[in-house]
JSON list of C-alpha atoms in Angstrom, two decimals:
[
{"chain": "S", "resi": 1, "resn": "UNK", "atom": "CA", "xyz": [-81.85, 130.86, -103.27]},
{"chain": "S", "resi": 2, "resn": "UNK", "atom": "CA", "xyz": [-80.37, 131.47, -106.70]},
{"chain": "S", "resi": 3, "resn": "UNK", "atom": "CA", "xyz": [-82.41, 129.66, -109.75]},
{"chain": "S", "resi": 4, "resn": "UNK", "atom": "CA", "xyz": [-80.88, 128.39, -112.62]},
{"chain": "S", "resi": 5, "resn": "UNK", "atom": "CA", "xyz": [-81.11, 131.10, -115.67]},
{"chain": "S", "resi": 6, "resn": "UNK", "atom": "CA", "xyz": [-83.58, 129.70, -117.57]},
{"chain": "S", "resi": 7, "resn": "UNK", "atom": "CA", "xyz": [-86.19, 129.70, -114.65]},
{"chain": "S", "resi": 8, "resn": "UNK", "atom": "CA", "xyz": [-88.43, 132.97, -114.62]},
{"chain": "S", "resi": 9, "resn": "UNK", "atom": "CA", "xyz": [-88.75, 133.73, -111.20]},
{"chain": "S", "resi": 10, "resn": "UNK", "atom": "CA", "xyz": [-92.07, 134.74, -110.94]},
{"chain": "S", "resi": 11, "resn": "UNK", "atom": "CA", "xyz": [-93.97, 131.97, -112.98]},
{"chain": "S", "resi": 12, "resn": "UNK", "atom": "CA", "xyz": [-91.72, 129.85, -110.74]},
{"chain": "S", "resi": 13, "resn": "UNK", "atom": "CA", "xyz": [-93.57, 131.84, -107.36]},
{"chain": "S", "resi": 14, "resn": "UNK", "atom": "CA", "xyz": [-96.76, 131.86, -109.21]},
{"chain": "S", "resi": 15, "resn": "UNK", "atom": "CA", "xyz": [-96.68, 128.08, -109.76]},
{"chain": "S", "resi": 16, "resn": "UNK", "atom": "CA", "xyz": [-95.63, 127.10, -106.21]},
{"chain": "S", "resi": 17, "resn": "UNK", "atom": "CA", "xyz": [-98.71, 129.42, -105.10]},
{"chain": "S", "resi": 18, "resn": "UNK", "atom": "CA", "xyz": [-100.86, 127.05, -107.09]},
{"chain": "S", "resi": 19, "resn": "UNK", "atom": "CA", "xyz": [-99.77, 124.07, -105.13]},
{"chain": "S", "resi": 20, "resn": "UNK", "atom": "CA", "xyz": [-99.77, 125.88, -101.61]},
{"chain": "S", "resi": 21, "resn": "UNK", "atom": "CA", "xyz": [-96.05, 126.63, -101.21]},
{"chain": "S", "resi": 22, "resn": "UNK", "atom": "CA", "xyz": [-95.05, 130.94, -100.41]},
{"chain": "S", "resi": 23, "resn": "UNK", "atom": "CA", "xyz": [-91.69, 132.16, -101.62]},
{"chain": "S", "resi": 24, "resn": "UNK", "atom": "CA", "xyz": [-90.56, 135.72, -102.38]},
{"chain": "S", "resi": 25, "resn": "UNK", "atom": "CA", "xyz": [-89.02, 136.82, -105.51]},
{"chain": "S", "resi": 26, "resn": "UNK", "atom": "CA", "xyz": [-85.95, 137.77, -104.58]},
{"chain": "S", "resi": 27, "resn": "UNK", "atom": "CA", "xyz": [-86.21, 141.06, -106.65]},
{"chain": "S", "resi": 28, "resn": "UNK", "atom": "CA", "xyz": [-88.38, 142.15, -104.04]},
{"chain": "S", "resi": 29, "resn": "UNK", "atom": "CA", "xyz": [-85.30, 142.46, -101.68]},
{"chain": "S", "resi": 30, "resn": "UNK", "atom": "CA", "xyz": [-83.11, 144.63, -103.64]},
{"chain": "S", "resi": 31, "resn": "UNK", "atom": "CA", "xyz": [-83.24, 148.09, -102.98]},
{"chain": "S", "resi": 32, "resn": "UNK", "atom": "CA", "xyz": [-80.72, 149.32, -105.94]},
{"chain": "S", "resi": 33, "resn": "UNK", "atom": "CA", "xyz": [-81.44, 147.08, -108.84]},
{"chain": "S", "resi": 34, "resn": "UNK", "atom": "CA", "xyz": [-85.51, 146.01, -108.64]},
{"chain": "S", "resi": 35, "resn": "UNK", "atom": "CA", "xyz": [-84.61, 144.70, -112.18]},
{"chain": "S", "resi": 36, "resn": "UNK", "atom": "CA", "xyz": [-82.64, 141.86, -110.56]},
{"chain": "S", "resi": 37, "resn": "UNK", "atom": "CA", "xyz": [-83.82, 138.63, -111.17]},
{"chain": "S", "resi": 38, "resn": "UNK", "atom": "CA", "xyz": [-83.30, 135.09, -110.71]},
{"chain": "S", "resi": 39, "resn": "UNK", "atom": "CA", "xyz": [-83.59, 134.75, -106.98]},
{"chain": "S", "resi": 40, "resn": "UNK", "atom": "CA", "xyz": [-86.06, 133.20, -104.48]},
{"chain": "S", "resi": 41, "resn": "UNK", "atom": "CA", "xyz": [-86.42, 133.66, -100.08]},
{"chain": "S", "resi": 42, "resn": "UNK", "atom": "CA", "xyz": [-87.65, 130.69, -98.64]},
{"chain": "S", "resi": 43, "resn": "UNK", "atom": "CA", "xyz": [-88.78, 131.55, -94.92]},
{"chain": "S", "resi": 44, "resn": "UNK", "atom": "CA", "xyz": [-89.81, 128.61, -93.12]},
{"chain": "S", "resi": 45, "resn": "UNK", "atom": "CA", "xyz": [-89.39, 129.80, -89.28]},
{"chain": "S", "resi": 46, "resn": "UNK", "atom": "CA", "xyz": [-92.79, 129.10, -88.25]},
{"chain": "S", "resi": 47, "resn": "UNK", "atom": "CA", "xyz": [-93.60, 125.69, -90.26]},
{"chain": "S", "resi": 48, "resn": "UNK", "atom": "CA", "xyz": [-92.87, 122.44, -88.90]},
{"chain": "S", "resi": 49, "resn": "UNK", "atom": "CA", "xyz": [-90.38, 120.06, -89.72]},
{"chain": "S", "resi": 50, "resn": "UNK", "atom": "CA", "xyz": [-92.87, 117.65, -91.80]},
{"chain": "S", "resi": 51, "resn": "UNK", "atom": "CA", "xyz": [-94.08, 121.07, -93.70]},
{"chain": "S", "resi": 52, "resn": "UNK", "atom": "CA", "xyz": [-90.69, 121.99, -94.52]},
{"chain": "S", "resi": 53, "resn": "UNK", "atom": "CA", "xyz": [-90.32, 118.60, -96.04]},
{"chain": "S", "resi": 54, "resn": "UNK", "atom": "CA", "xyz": [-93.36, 118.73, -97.90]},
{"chain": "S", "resi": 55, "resn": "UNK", "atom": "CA", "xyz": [-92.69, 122.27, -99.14]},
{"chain": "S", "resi": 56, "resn": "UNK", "atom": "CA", "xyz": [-89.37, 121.34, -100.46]},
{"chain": "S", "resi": 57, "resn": "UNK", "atom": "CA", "xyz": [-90.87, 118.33, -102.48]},
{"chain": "S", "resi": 58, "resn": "UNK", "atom": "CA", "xyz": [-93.27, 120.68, -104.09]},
{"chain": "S", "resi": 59, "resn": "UNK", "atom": "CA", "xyz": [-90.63, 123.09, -104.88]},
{"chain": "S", "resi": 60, "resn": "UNK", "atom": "CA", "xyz": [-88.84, 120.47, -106.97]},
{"chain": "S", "resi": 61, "resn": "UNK", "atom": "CA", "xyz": [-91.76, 119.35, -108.10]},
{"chain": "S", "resi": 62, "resn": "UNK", "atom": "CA", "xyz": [-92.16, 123.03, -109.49]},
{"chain": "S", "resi": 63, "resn": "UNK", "atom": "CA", "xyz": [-88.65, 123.54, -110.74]},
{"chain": "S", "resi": 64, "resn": "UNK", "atom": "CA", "xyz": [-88.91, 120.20, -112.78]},
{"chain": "S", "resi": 65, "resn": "UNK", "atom": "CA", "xyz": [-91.85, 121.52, -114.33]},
{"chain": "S", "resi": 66, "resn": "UNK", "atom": "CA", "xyz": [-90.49, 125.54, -115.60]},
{"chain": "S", "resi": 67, "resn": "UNK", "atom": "CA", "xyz": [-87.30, 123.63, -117.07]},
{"chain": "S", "resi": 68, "resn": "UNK", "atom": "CA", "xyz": [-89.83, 121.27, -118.82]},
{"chain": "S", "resi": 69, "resn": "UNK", "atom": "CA", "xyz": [-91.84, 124.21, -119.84]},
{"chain": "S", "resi": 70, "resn": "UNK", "atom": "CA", "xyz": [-88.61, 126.01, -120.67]},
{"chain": "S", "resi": 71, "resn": "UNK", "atom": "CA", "xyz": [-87.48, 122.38, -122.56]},
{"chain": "S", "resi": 72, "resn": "UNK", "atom": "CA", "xyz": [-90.82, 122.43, -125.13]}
]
């Protein structure tokens, strides 16, 4: 998943963490350019469907809160 610019990647990982919710920072994945930023992997093969939809509330729960962090 691509982030909007002004979310840092890893506070945004970090702070999804905190509430129970694993993503990757997409630098992690490139090979070339480990400089590259503003991507997240979201691997959900193993959770079930009412996970999934709790996961994905925290993660906007989490992106609300960098761009309000970002906002101050």
């Amino acid at each position: 998943c691509t982030l909007d610019e002004e979310i840092d990647e890893r506070r945004f990982c970090r702070m999804a963490a905190e509430k129970g919710v694993i993503v990757v920072p997409g630098w992690c994945f490139y090979e070339e350019e480990k400089g590259k930023n503003g991507h997240v992997r979201l691997c959900f093969s193993r959770a079930t469907e009412e996970q999934i939809l709790q996961g994905t509330a925290i993660l906007g729960e989490v992106l609300d809160e960098c761009r309000r962090e970002k906002n101050e």
